[in-house]
Tab-separated table of C-alpha atoms in Angstrom:
chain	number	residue	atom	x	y	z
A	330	UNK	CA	0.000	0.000	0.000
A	331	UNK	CA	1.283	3.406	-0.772
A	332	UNK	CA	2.096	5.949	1.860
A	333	UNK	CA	0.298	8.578	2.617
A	334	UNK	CA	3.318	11.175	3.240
A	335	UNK	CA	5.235	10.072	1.144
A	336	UNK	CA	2.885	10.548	-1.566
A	337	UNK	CA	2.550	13.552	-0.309
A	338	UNK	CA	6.528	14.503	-0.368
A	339	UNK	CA	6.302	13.545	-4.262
A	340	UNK	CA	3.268	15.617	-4.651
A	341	UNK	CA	4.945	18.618	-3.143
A	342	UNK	CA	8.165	17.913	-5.323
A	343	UNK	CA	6.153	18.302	-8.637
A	344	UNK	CA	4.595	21.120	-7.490
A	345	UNK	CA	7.519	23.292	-6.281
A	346	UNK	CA	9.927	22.074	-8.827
A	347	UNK	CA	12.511	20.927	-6.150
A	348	UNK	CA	13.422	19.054	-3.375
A	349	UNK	CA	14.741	22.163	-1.388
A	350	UNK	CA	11.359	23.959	-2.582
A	351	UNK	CA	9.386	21.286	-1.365
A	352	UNK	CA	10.450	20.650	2.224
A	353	UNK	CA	10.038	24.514	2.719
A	354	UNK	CA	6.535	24.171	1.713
A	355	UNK	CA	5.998	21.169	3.888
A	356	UNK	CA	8.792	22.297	7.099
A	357	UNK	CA	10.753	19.930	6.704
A	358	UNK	CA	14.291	19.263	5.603
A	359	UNK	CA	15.455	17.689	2.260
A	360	UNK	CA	17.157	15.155	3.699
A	361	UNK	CA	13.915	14.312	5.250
A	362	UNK	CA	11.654	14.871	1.617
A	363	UNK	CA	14.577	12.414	-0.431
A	364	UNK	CA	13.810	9.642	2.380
A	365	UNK	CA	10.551	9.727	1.759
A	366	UNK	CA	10.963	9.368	-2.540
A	367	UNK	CA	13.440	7.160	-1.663
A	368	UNK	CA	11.127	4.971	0.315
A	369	UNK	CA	8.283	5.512	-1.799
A	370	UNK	CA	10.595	4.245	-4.981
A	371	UNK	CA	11.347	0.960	-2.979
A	372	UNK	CA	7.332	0.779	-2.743
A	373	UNK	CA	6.624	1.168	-6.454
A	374	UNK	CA	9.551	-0.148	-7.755
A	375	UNK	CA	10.353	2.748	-10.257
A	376	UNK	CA	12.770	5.331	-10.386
A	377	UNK	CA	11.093	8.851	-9.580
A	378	UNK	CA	13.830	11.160	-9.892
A	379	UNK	CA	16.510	12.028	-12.356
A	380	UNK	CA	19.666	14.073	-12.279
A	381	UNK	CA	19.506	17.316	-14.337
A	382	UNK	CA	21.705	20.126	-14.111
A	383	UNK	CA	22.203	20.879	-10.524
A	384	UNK	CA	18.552	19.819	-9.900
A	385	UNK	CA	16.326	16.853	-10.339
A	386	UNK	CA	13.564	16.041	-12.515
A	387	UNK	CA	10.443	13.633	-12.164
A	388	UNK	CA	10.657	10.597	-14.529
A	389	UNK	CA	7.357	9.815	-16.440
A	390	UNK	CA	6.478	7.295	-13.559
A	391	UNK	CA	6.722	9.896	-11.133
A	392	UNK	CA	4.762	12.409	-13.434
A	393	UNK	CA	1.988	9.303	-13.266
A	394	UNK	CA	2.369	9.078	-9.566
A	395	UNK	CA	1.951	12.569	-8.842
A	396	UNK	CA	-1.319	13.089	-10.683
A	397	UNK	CA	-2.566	10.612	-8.606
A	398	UNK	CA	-0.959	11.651	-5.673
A	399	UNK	CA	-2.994	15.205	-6.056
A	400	UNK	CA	-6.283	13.262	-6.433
A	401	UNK	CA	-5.962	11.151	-3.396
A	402	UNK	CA	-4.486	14.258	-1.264
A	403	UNK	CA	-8.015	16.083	-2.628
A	404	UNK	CA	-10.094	12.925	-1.307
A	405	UNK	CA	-8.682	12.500	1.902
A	406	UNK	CA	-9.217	16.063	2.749
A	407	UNK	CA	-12.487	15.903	1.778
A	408	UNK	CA	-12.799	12.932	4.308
A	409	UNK	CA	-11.026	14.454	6.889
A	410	UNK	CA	-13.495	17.761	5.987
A	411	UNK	CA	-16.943	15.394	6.445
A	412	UNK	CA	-15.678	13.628	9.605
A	413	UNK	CA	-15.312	16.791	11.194
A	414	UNK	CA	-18.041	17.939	10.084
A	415	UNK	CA	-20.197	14.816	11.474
A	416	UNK	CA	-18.539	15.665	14.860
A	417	UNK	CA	-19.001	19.122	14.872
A	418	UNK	CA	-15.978	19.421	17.213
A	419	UNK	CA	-13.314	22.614	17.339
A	420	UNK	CA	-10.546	20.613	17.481
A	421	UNK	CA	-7.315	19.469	15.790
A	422	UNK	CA	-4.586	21.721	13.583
A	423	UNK	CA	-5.757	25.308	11.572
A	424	UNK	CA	-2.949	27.111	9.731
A	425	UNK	CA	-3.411	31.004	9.258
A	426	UNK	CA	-1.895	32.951	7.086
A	427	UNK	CA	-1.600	36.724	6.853
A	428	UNK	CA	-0.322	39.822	5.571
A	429	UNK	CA	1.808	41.806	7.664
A	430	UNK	CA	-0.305	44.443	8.542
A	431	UNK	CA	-3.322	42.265	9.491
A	432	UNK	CA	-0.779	39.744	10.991
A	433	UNK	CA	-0.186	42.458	13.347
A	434	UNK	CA	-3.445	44.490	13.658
A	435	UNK	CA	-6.179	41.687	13.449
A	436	UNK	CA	-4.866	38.242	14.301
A	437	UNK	CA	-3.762	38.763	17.621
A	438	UNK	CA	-7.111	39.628	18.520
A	439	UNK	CA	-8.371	36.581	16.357
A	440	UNK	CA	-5.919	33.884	18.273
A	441	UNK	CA	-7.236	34.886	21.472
A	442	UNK	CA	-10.853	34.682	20.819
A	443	UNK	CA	-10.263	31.349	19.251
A	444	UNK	CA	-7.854	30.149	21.790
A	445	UNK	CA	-10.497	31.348	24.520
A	446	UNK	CA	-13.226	29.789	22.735
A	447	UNK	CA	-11.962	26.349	21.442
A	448	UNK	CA	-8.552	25.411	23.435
A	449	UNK	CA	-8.080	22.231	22.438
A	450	UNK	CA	-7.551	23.917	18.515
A	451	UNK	CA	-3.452	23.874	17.414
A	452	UNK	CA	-2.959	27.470	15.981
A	453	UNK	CA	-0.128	28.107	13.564
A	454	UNK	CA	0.120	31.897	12.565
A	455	UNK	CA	2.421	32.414	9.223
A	456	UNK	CA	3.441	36.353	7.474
A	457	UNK	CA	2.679	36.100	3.967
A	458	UNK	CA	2.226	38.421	1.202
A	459	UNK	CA	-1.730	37.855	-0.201
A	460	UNK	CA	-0.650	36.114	-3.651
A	461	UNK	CA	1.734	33.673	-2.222
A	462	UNK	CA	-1.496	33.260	1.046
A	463	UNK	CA	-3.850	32.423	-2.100
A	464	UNK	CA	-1.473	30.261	-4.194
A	465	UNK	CA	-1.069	28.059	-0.644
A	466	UNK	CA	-4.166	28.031	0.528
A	467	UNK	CA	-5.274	26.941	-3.249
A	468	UNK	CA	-2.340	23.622	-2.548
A	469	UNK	CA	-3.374	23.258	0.346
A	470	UNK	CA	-0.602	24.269	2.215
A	471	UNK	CA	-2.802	27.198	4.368
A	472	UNK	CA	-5.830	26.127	5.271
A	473	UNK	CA	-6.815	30.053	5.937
A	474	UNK	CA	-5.563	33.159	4.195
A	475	UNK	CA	-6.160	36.787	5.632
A	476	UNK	CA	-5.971	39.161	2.760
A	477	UNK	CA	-6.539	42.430	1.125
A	478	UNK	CA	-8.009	43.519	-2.362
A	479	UNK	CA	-7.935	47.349	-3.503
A	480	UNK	CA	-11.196	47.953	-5.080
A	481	UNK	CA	-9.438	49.957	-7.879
A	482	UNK	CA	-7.264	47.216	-8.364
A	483	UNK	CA	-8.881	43.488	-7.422
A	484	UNK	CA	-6.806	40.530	-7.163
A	485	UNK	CA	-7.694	37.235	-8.936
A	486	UNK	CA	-9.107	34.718	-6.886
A	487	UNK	CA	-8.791	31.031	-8.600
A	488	UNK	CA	-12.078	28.848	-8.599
A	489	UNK	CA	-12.232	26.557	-5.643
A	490	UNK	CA	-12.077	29.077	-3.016
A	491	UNK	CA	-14.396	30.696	-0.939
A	492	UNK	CA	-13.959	34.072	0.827
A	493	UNK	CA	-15.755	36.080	3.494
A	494	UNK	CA	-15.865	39.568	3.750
A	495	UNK	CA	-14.116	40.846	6.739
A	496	UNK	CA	-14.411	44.832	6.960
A	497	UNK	CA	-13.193	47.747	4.124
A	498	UNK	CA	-10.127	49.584	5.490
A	499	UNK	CA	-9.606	53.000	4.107
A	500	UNK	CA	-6.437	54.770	3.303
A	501	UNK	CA	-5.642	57.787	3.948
A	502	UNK	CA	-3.013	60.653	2.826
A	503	UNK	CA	-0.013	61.295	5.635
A	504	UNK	CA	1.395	64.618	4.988
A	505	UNK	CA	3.976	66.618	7.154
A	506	UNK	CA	2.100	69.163	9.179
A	507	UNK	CA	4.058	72.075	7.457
A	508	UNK	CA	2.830	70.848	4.545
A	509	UNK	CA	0.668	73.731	2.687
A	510	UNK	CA	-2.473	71.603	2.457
A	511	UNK	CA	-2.055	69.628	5.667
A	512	UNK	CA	-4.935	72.023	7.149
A	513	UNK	CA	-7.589	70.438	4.766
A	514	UNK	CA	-10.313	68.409	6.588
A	515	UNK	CA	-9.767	66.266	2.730
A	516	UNK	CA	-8.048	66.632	0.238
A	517	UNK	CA	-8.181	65.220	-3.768
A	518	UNK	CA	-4.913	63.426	-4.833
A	519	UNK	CA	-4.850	65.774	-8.423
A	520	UNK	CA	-3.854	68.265	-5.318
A	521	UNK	CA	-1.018	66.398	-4.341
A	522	UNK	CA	0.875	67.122	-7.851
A	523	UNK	CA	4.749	67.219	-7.512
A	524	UNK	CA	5.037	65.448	-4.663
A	525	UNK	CA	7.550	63.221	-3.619
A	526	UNK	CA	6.218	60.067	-2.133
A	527	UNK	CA	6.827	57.228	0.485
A	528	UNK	CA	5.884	53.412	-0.297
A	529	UNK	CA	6.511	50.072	-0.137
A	530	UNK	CA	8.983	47.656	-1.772
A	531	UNK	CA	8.933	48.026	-5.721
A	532	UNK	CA	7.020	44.165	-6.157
A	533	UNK	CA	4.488	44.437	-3.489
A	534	UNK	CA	1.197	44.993	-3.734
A	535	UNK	CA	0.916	48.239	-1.849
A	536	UNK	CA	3.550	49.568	-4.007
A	537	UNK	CA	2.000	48.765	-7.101
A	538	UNK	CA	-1.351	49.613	-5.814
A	539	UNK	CA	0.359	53.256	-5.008
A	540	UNK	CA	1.858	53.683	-8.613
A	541	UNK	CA	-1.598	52.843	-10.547
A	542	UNK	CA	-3.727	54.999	-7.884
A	543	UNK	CA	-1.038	57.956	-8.465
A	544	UNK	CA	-0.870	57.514	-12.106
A	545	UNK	CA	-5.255	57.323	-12.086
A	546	UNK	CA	-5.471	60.531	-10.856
A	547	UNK	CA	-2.867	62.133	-12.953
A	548	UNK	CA	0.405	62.256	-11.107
A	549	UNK	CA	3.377	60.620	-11.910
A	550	UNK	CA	5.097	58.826	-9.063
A	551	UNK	CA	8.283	60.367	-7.729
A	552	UNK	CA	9.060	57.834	-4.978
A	553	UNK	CA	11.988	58.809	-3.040
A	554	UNK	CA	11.967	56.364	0.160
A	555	UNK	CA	10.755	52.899	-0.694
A	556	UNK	CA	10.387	51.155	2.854
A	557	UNK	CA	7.829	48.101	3.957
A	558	UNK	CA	6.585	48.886	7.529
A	559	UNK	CA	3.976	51.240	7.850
A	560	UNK	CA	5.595	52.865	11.155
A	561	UNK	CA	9.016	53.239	9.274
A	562	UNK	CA	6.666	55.556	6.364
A	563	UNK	CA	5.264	57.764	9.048
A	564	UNK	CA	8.698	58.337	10.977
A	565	UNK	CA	10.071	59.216	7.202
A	566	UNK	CA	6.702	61.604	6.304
A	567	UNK	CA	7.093	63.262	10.080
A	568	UNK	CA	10.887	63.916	9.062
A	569	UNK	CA	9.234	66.177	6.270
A	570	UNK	CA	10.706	63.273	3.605
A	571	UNK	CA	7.796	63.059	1.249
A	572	UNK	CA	3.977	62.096	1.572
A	573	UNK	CA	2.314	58.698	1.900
A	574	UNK	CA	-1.368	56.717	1.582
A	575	UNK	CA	-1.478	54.518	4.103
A	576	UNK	CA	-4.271	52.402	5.320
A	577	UNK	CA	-5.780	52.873	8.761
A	578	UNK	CA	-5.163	49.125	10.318
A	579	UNK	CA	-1.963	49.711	9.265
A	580	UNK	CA	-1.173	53.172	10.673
A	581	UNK	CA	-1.148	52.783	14.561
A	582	UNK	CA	0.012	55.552	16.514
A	583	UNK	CA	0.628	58.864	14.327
A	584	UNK	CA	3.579	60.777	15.176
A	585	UNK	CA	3.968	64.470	16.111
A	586	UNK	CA	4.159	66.626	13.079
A	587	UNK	CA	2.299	64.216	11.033
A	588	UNK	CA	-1.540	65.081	9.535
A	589	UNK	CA	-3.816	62.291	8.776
A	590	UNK	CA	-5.984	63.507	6.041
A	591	UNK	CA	-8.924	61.982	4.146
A	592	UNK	CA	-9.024	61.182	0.320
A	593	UNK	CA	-12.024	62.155	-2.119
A	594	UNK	CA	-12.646	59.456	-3.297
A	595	UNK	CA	-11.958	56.984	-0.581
A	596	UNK	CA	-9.405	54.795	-1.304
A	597	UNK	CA	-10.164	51.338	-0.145
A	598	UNK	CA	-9.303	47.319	0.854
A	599	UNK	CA	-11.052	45.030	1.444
A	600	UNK	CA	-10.179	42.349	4.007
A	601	UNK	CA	-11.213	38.833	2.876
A	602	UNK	CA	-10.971	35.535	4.980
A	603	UNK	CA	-10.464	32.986	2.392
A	604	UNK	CA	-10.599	29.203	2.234
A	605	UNK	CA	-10.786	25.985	0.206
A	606	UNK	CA	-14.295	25.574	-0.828
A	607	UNK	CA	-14.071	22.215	-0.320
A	608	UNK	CA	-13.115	23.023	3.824
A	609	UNK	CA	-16.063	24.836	4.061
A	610	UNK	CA	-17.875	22.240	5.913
A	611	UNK	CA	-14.976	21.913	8.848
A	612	UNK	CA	-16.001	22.797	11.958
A	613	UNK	CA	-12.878	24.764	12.521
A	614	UNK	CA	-12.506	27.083	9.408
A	615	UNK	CA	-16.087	28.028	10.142
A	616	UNK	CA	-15.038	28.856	14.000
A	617	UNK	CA	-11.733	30.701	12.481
A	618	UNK	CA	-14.243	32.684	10.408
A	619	UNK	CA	-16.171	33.588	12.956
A	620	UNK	CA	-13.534	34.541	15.132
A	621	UNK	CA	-12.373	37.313	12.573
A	622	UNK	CA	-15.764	38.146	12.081
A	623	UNK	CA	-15.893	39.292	16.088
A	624	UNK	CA	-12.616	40.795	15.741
A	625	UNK	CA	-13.423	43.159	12.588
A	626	UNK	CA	-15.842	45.020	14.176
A	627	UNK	CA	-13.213	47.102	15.930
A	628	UNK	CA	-11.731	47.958	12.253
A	629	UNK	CA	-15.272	49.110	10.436
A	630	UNK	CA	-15.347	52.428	9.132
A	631	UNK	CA	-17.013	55.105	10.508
């Protein structure tokens, strides 16, 4: 009979391309992922990997065994999703994934409620950006994603998922208080022209996001400070080094010398809690849900 993991080890192999690739996506170690083929190639008889290069390749056999690997994985989720679902117990393992800024200003409110609520439930909290959340939770790798979707500028969501609507956060422009609009109760962006602004990594979605909003409303981007943390952009705006849109869970405490000041028209996120369709029946995505559910209420707009 075959084994489960290490079907499971040759399944993550012809996914990621490597075995390196593949024991970071399961936390493991290599050594640990090529005793597993190995084993699994005693099993079947067949050779599953080839030299190539520096790396490896599957052999036809292992292309064969890998289909089917992703089939059975599929079915025995499914099983594991109905049996909990006959139970209707809180219990077992739930990974979460999240982007930074809702790692930090939603989940630890989240972990609590659940951990309060349903203690016998293993929690494992990981950072990710929201493509790499959706491309894992769509392997199955997350079994929950946290993440956000500018209305201006969605993000595709493959078929098989489900998602629940968390809250809309709203960004807002961070200007230096000396600045000669930064007495506005709003302000339009087309106002902002010649500005130099503060993002986010060139790659990342808030960058991007920041260069197509700027661009929509007319302005070329002059980005002078490119930095990821949210508190690192309003230290650099309050040193009078350029302007920023940031979102409000992300903004925390606003320094001195700093104005906050609303955008016509709103630019907003939304904050989706999304799943595997096929999970949807598991007693604890539906309690992980909830618990985000409880925890948004703090974040909707007023």
């Amino acid at each position: 009979m075959l084994d489960l993991n290490r079907l499971k080890a040759l399944h993550a192999v012809s996914v990621y391309g490597s075995v390196g690739a593949a024991a970071d996506a399961l936390m493991v170690t290599p050594s640990a992922v090529s005793q597993q083929l190995a084993k699994l190639e005693r099993e079947t008889g067949a050779t599953l990997l080839e030299r190539s290069g520096r790396g490896v390749r599957l052999t036809d056999a292992a292309g064969l065994l890998a289909d089917h690997a992703e089939r059975i994985l599929a079915l025995v989720e499914t099983a594991e999703a109905d049996f909990e679902a006959l139970r209707g117990e809180v219990v077992g393992r739930l990974s979460i994934g999240a982007f930074p800024t809702a790692a930090r200003g939603l989940l630890p409110a989240a972990l609590v409620h659940l951990r309060e609520h349903h203690p016998d439930l293993r929690l494992q909290l990981l950072e990710r950006d929201p493509e790499r959340q959706i491309r894992e939770v769509a392997r199955g790798e997350l079994d929950l994603a946290v993440i956000q979707d500018w209305t201006n500028r969605p993000i595709a969501i493959p078929e098989g998922l489900s998602r629940a609507m968390l809250f809309d956060d709203i960004a807002d422009a961070i200007l230096p208080g000396t600045h000669p609009l930064a007495a506005r109760p709003e302000i339009n962006l087309a106002e902002l022209s010649g500005e130099q602004w503060i993002s986010s990594s060139p790659g990342t979605i808030c960058h991007d996001w920041l260069v197509y909003t700027l661009r929509a409303a007319g302005l070329e981007p002059d980005i002078t400070c490119m930095v990821d943390e949210y508190p690192t952009q309003l230290a650099l705006v309050a040193a009078g080094q350029g302007c920023a849109i940031i979102p409000r869970l992300g903004r925390d405490s606003v320094p001195a010398g700093v104005r906050v000041i609303p955008i016509l028209p709103r630019p907003t996120r939304k904050i989706y809690a999304l799943w595997r369709s096929d999970a949807t029946r598991r007693p604890v995505i539906r309690a992980a849900v909830d618990a985000l559910k409880a925890v948004s209420v703090l974040h909707q707009p007023v």
